[in-house]
Short mmCIF file of C-alpha atoms and ligand atoms in Angstrom, two decimals:
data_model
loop_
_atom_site.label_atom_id
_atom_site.label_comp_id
_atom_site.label_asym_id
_atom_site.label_seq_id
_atom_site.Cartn_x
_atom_site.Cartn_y
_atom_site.Cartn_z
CA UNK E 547 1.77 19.84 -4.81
CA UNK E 548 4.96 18.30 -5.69
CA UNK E 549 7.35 16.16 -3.72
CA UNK E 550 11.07 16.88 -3.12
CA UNK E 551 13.23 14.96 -6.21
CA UNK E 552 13.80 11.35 -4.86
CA UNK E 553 10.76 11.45 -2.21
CA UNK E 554 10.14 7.47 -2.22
CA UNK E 555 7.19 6.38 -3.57
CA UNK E 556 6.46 2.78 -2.13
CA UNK E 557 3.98 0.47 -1.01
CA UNK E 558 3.90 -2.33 2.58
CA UNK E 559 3.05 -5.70 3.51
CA UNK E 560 4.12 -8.08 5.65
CA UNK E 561 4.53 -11.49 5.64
CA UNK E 562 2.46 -13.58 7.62
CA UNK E 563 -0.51 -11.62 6.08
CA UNK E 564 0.37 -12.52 2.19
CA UNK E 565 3.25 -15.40 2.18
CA UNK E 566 0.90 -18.50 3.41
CA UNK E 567 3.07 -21.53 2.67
CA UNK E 568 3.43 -21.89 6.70
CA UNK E 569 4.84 -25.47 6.62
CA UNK E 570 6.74 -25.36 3.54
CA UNK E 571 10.39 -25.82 3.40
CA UNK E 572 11.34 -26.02 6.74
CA UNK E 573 9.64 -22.60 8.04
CA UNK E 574 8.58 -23.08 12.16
CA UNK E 575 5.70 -22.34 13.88
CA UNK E 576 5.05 -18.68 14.82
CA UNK E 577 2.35 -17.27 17.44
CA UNK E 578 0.64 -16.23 14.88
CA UNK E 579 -0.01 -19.54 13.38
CA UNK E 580 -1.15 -20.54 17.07
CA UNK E 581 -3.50 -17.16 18.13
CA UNK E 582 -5.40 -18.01 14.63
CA UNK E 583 -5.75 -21.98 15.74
CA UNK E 584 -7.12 -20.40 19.33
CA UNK E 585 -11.39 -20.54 19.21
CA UNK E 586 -12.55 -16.87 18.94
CA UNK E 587 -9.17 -15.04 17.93
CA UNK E 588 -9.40 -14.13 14.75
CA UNK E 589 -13.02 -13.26 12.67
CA UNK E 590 -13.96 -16.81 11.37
CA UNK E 591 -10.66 -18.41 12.40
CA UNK E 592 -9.02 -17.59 9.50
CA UNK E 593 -5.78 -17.77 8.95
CA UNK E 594 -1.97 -16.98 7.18
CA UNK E 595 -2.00 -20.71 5.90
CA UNK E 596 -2.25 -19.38 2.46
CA UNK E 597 -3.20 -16.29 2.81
CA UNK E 598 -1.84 -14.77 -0.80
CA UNK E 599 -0.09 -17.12 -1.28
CA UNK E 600 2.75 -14.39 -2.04
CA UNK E 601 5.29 -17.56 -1.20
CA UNK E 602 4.73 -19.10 -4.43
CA UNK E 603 3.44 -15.66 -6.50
CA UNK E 604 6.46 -13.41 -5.58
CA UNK E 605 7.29 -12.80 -9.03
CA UNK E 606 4.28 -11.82 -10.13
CA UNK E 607 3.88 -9.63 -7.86
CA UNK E 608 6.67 -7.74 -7.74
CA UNK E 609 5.80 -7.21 -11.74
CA UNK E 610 2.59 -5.28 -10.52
CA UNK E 611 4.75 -3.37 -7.73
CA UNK E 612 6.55 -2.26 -11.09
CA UNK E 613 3.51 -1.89 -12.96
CA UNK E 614 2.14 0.39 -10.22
CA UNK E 615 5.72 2.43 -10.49
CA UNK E 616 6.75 2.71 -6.46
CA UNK E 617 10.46 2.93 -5.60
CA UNK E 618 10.63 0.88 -2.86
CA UNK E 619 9.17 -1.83 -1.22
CA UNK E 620 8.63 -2.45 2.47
CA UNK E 621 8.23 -6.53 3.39
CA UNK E 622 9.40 -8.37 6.07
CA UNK E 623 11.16 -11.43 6.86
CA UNK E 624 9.55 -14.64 8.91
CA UNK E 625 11.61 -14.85 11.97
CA UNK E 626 10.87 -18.99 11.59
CA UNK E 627 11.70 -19.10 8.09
CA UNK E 628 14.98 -17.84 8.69
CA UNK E 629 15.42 -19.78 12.08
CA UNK E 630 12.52 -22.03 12.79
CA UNK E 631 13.35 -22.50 16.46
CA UNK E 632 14.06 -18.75 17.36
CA UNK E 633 17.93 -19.61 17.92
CA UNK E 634 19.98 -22.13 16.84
CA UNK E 635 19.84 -23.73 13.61
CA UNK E 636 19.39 -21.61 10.38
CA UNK E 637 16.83 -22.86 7.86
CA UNK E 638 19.07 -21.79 4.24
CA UNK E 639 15.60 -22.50 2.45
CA UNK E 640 14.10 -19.30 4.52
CA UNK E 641 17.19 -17.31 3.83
CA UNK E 642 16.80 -18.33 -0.03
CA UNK E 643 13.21 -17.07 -0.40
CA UNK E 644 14.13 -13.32 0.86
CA UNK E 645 17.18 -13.69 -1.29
CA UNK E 646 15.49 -14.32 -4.26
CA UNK E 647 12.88 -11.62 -3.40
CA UNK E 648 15.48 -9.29 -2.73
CA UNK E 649 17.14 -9.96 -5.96
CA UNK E 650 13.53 -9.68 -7.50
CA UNK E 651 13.38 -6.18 -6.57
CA UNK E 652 16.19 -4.81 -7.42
CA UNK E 653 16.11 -6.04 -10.30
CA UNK E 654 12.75 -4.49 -10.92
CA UNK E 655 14.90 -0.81 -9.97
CA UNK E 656 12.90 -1.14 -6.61
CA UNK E 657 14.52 -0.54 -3.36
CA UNK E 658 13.81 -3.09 -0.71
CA UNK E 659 13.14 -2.04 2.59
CA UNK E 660 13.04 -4.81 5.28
CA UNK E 661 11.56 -5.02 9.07
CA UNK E 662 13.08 -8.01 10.74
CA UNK E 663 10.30 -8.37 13.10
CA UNK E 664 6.50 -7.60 12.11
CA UNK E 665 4.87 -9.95 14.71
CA UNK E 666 5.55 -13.37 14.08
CA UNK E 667 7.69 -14.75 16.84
CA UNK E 668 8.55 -18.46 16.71
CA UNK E 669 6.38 -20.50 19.16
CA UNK E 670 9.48 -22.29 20.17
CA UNK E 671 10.52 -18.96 21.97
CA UNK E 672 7.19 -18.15 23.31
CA UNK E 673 6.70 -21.62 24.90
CA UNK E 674 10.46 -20.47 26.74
CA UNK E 675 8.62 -16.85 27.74
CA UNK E 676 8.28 -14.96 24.51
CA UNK E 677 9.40 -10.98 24.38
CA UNK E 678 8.62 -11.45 28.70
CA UNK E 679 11.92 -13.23 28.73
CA UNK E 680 14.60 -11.07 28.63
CA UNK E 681 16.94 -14.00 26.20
CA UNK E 682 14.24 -13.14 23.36
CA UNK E 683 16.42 -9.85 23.18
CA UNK E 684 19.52 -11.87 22.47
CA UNK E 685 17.72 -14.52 20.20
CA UNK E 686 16.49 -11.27 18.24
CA UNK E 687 19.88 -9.86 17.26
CA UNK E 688 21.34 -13.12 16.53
CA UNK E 689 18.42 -13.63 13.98
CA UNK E 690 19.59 -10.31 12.83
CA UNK E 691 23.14 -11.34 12.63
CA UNK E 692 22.45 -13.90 9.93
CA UNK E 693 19.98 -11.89 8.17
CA UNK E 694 22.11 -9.07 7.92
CA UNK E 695 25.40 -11.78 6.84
CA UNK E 696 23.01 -12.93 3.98
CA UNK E 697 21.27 -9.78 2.38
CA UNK E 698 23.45 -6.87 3.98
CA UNK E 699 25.12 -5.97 0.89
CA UNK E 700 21.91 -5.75 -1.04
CA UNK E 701 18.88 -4.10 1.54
CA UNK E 702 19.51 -0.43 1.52
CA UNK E 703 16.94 0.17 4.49
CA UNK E 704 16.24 -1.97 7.45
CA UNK E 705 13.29 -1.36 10.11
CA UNK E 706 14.24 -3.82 13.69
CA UNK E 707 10.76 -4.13 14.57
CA UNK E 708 7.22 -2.72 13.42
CA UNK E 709 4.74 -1.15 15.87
CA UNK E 710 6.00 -1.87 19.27
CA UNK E 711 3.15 -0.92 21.09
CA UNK E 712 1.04 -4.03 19.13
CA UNK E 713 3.46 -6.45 20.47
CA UNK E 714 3.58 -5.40 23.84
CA UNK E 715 0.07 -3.65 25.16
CA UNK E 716 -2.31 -5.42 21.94
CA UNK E 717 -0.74 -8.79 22.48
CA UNK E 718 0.00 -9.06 26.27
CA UNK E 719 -2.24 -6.44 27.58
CA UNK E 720 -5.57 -6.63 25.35
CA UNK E 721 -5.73 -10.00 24.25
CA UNK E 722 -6.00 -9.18 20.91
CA UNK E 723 -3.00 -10.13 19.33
CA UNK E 724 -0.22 -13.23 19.37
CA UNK E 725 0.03 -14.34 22.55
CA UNK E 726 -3.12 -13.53 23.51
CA UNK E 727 -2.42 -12.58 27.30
CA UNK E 728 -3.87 -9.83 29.13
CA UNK E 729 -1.80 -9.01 31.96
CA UNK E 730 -0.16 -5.15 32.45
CA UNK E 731 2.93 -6.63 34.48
CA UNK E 732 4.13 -8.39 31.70
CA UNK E 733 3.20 -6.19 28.94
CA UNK E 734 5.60 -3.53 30.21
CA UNK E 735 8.41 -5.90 30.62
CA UNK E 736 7.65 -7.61 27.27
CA UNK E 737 7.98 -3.82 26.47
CA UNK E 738 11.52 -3.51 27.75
CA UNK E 739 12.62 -6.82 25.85
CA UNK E 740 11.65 -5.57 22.44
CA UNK E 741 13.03 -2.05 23.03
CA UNK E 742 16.21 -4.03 24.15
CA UNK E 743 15.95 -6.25 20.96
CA UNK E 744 15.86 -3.36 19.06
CA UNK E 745 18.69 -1.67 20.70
CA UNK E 746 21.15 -5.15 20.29
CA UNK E 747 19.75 -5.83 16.83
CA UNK E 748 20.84 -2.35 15.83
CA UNK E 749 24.57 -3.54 17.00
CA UNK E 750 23.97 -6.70 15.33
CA UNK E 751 23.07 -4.94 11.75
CA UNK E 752 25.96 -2.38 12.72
CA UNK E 753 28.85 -4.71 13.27
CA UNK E 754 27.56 -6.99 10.46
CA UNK E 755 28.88 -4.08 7.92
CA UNK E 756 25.69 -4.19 6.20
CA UNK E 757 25.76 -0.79 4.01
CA UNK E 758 21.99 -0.43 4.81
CA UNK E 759 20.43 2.31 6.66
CA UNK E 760 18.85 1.44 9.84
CA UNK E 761 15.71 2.64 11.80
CA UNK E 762 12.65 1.01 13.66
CA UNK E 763 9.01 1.55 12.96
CA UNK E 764 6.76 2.65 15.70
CA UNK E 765 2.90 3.36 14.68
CA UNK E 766 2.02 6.84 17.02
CA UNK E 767 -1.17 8.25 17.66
CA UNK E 768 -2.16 11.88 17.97
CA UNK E 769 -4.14 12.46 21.47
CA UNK E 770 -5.58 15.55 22.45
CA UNK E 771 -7.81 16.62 25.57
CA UNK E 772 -11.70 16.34 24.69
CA UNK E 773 -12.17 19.47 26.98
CA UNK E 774 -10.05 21.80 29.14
CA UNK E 775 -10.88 20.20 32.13
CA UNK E 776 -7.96 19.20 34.01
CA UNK E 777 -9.26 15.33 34.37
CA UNK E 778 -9.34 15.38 30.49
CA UNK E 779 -5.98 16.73 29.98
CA UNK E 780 -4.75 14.72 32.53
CA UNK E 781 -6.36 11.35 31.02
CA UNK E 782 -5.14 12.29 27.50
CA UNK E 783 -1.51 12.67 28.87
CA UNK E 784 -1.98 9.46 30.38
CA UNK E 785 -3.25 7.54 26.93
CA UNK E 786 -0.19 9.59 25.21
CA UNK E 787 2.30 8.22 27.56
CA UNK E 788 1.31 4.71 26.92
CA UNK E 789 0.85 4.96 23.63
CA UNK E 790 3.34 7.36 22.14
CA UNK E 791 5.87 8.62 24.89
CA UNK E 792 6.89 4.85 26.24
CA UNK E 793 8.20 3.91 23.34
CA UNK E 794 9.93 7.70 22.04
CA UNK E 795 11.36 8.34 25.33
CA UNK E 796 13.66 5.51 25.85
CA UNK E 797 14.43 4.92 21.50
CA UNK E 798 15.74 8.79 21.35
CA UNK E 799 16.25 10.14 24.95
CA UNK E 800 17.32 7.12 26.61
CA UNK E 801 14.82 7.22 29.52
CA UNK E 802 11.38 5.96 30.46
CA UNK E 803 9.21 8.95 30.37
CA UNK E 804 9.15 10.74 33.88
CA UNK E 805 5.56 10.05 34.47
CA UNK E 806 5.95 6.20 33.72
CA UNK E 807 7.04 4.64 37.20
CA UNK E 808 4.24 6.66 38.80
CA UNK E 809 1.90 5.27 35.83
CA UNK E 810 2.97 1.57 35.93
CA UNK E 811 4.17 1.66 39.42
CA UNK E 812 0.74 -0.01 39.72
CA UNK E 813 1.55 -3.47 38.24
CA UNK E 814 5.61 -3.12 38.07
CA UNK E 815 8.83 -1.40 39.60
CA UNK E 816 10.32 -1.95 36.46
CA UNK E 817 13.10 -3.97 38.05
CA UNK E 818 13.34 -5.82 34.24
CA UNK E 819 15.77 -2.86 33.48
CA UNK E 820 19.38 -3.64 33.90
CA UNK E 821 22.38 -0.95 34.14
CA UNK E 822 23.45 -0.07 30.54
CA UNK E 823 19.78 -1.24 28.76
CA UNK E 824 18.68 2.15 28.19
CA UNK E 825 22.07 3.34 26.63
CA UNK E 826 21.92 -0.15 24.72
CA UNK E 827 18.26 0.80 23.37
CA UNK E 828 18.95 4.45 22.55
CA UNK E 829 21.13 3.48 19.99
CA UNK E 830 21.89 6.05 17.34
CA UNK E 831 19.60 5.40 14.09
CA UNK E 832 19.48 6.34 10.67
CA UNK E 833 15.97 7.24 10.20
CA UNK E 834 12.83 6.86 12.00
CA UNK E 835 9.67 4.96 10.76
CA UNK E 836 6.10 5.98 11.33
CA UNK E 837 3.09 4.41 11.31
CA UNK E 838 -0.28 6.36 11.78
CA UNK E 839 -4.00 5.07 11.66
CA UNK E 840 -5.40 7.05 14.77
CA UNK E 841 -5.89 10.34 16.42
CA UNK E 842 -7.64 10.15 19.30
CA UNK E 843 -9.92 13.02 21.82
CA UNK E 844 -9.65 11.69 25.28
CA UNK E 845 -11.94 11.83 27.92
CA UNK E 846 -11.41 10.99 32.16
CA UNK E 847 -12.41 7.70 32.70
CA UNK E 848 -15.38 7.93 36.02
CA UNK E 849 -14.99 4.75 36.54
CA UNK E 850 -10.64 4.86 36.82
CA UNK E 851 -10.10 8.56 37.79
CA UNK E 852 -6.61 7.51 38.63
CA UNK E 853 -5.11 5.79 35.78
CA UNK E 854 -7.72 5.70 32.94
CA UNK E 855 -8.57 7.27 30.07
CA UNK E 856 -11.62 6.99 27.31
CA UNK E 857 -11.65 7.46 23.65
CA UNK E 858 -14.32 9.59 22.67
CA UNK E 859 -15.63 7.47 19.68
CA UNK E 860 -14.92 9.24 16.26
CA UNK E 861 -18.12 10.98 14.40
CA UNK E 862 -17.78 8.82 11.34
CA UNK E 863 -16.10 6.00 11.99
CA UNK E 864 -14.58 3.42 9.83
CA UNK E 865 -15.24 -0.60 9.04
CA UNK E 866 -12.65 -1.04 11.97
CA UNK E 867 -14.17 1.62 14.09
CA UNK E 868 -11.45 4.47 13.85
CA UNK E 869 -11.79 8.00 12.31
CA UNK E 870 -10.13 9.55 9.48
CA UNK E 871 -7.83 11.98 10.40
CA UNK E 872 -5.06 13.34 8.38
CA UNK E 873 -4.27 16.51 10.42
CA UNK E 874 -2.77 14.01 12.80
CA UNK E 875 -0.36 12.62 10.49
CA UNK E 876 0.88 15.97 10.32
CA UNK E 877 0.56 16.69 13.82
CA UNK E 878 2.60 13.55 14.74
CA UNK E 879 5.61 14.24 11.99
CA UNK E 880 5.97 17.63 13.11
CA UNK E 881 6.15 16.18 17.10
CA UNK E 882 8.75 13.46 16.43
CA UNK E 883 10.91 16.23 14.74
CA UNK E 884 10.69 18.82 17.45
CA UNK E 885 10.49 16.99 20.58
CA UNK E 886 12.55 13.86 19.52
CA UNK E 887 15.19 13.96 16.45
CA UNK E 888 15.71 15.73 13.77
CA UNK E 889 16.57 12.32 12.25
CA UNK E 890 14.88 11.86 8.29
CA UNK E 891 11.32 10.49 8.93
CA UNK E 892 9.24 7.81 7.01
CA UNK E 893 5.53 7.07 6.92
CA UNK E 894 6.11 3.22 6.91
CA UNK E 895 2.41 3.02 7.00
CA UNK E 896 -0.84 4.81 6.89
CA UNK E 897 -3.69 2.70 4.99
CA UNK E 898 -7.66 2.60 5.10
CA UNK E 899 -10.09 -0.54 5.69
CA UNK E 900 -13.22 -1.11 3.40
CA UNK E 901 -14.99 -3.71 2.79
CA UNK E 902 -14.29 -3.70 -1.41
CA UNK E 903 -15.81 -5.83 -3.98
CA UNK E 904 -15.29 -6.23 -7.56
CA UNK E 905 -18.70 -4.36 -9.06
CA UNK E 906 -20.09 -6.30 -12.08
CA UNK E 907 -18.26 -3.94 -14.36
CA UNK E 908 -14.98 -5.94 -12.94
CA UNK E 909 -13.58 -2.37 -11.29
CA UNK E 910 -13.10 -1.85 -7.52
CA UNK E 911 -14.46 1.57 -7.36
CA UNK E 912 -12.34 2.82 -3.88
CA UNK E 913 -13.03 5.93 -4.14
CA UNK E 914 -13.29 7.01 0.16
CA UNK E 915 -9.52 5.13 -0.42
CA UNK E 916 -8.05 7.68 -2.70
CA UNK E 917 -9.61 10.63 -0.72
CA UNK E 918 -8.01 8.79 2.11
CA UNK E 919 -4.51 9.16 0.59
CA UNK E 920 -5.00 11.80 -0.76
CA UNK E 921 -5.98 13.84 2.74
CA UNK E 922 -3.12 11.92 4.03
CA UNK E 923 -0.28 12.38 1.35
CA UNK E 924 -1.84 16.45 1.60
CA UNK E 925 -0.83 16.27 5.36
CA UNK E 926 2.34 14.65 4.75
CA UNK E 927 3.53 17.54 2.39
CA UNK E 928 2.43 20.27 4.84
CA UNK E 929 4.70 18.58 7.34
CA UNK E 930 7.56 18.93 5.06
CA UNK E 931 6.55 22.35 3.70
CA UNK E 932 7.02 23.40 7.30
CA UNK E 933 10.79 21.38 7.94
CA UNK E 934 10.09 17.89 8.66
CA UNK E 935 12.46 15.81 6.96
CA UNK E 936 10.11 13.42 5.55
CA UNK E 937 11.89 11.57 3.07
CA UNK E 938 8.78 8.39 1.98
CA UNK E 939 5.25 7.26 1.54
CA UNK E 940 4.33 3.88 1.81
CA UNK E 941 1.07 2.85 1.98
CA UNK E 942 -0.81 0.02 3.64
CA UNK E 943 -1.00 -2.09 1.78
CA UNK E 944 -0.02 -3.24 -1.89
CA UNK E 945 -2.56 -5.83 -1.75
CA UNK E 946 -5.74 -7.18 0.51
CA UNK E 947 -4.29 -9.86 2.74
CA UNK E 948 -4.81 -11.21 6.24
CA UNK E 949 -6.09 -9.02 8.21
CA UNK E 950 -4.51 -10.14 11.98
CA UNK E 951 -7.37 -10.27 13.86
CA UNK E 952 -9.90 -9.33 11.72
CA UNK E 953 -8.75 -12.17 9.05
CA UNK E 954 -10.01 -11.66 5.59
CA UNK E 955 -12.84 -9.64 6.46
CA UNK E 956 -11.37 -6.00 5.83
CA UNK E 957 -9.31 -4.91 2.99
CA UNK E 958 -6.57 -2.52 3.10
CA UNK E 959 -4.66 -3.10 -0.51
CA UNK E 960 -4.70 -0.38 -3.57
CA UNK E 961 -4.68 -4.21 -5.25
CA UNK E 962 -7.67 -6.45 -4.54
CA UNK E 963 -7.34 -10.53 -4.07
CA UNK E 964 -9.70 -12.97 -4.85
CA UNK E 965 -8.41 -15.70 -2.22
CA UNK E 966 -10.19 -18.35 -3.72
CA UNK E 967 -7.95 -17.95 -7.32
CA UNK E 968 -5.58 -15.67 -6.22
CA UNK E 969 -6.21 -13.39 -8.71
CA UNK E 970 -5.15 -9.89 -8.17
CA UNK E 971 -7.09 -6.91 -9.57
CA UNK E 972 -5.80 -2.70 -9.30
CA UNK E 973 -8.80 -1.07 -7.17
CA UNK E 974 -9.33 2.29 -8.48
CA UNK E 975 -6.64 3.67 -5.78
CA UNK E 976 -3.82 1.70 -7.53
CA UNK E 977 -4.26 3.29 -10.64
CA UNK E 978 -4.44 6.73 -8.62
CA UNK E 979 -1.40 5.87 -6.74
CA UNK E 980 0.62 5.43 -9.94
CA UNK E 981 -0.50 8.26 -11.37
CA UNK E 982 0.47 10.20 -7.93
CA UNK E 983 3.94 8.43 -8.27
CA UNK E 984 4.38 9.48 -12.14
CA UNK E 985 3.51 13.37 -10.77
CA UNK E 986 5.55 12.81 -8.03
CA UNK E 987 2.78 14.52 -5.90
CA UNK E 988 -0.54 15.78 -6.31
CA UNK E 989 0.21 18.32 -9.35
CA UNK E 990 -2.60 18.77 -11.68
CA UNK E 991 -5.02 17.29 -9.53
C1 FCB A 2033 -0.78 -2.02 11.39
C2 FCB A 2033 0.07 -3.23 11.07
C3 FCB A 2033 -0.14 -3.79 9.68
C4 FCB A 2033 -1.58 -3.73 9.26
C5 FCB A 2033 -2.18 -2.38 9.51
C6 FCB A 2033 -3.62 -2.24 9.09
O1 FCB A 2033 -0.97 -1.94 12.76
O2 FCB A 2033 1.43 -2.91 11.20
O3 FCB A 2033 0.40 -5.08 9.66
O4 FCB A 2033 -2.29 -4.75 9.84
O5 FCB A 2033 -2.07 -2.05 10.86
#
């Protein structure tokens, strides 16, 4: 099962899960650093303080990104590192670090591919409104701006924002992310601003001359009627719209989905939209980024005929309480391409959560990790076999880190970490991955 000549090969983090180093030179306060201070947000109340400790360790590990042979590398860049208040002043230490990590890669013959925005918004813009203030939008692409003047000549891809639907409906509708708020009304216009971001951040990168490709990660989920009946159907159209078709609609059709004002009608008119935001978000892109973790069979909800849904609970679930699904990876790729673009696709992110441990022997025998990939990567190649232009693989993650609201207590790398001495040790998947990398696919196996 081999992989088209060039198919990219890489590996993801972010960086409030691995830099730590949250008060060194000059970075600012982000909502993540606040959500982890709040009593009962995250398992434990950990935190990114040091998380690991990539800040300091970057070189190192970028030698075992080489080691473990991926072409490309997906990171992101702290928002307060590069400006610690949101707008205004630019810290040049921030800029530096990404600068020397960009540098790092290349000159490791890795590509780097960068998101601009994986969650950690500077508190000084929240405490002004956060993404439910429509300036956050122009705060965004100016952020861009000067990321783009500094490392535009040297970041082939670029990804605006990761997982849209996290921000907006996980961390202003659930609770369960940075902010922490749980209120519909400003979920969806918190919606809007990021989709709006994305849309003037694009310009930004555009105008900037970078020589980059740009995109925008969204993770989707497959959903699918638990039964024929027409309150199932219509409940899993419902849990589709809000998580899949609010966020495809407007990025490649330039519309809210037609079913949305009736949906949200309940908590908003959606007077947050201005004339000329929709053509502003429905920018032309380069690619498309996809993250998948979950398909879901949905149920009527008896107790919210009207706008509800239910998740019928997976028959083996997880450590985080998800299934394992690869058909709808495939499913998903194959969606985007027919209903959406025929733009080249990406899997940004697909990644499984165990709770590893180093055996005596000193191995980390992830075994349920590699058949994990391995469905997954199997799915991904079907997609292509039948036209998808799927173009990279990247799981999540390179290494254990800081698990957002689950803190240190799951583990998602193909590297493990020992956060007391930062050592880092290949699990059994890492030395799989490579040797999935070498075969460019899953010849011979
Ligand atoms: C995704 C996030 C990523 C990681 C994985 C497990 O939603 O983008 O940062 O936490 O889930």
């Amino acid at each position: 099962m081999r992989f088209p000549d060039g198919f990219l090969w890489g590996a993801a983090t972010a960086a409030y899960q691995i830099e730590g180093a949250v008060h060194e030179d000059g970075r600012g306060v982000s909502i993540w650093d606040t959500f982890a201070r709040t009593p009962g947000a995250v398992l434990r109340g950990d935190t990114g303080d040091i998380a690991c400790d990539h800040y300091h360790r970057w070189p190192a590990d970028l030698d075992l990104l080489k080691e473990l042979g991926v072409g490309a590398y997906r990171f992101s860049v702290a928002w307060p590192r590069v400006m610690p208040s949101g707008d205004g002043a630019v810290n040049k230490a921030g800029l530096d670090f990404y600068d020397r990590l960009t540098d790092g890669l290349l000159e490791r013959g890795i590509t780097p591919m960068a998101t601009l925005y994986h969650w950690d918004l500077p508190q000084a813009l929240q405490d002004r409104g956060g993404w439910a203030d429509r300036d956050t939008a122009d705060h965004f692409a100016g952020y861009a701006e000067v990321v783009a003047e500094r490392l535009g000549d040297r970041v082939p891809y670029w990804l605006t924002l990761n997982e849209l639907y996290c921000s907006a409906f996980v961390g202003h509708l659930d609770g369960k992310h940075a902010p922490g708020l749980r209120d519909e009304k400003v979920a969806v216009t918190a919606l809007h601003h990021l989709l709006l971001a994305h849309g003037k951040a694009v310009s930004a990168l555009r105008a900037s001359g970078t020589t980059g490709r740009i995109g925008i990660t969204c993770n989707l989920t497959s959903v699918r009627p638990f039964t024929s009946d027409p309150a199932d159907v219509a409940a899993a159209r419902r849990l589709d719209l809000h998580e899949n078709r609010m966020f495809l609609d407007p990025l490649f059709r330039g519309a809210y989905p037609p079913d949305a004002a009736g949906h949200y009608g309940a908590v908003t008119d959606f007077g947050f939209v201005h004339d000329g935001d929709l053509e502003a978000i429905a920018q032309p892109l380069d690619y498309f980024g996809i993250n998948y973790y979950e398909r879901h069979a949905v149920r009527a909800d008896p107790a919210d005929p009207v706008r509800g849904w239910q998740r019928v609970p997976p028959a083996r679930p997880t450590v985080t309480g998800i299934g394992i699904d690869p058909v709808g990876l495939r499913e998903i790729l194959e969606r985007v391409n027919r209903e959406y673009t025929p733009l080249p696709l990406v899997v940004t992110e697909t990644g499984l959560a165990l709770h590893d441990y180093v055996a005596p022997d000193g191995t980390v025998a992830d075994d349920e990790r590699i058949a994990f990939f391995d469905g997954h990567i199997r799915a991904a190649h079907e997609a292509l076999e039948n036209g998808v232009p799927l173009f990279g693989f990247f799981p999540w993650s390179f290494m254990d880190n800081f698990e957002w609201q689950s803190g240190y207590g799951v583990r998602y790398g193909v590297y493990y970490v020992d956060y007391a001495t930062q050592e880092r040790r290949p699990k059994a998947s890492a030395e799989w991955y490579r040797s999935v990398i070498r075969a460019n696919g899953l010849v011979g196996r």
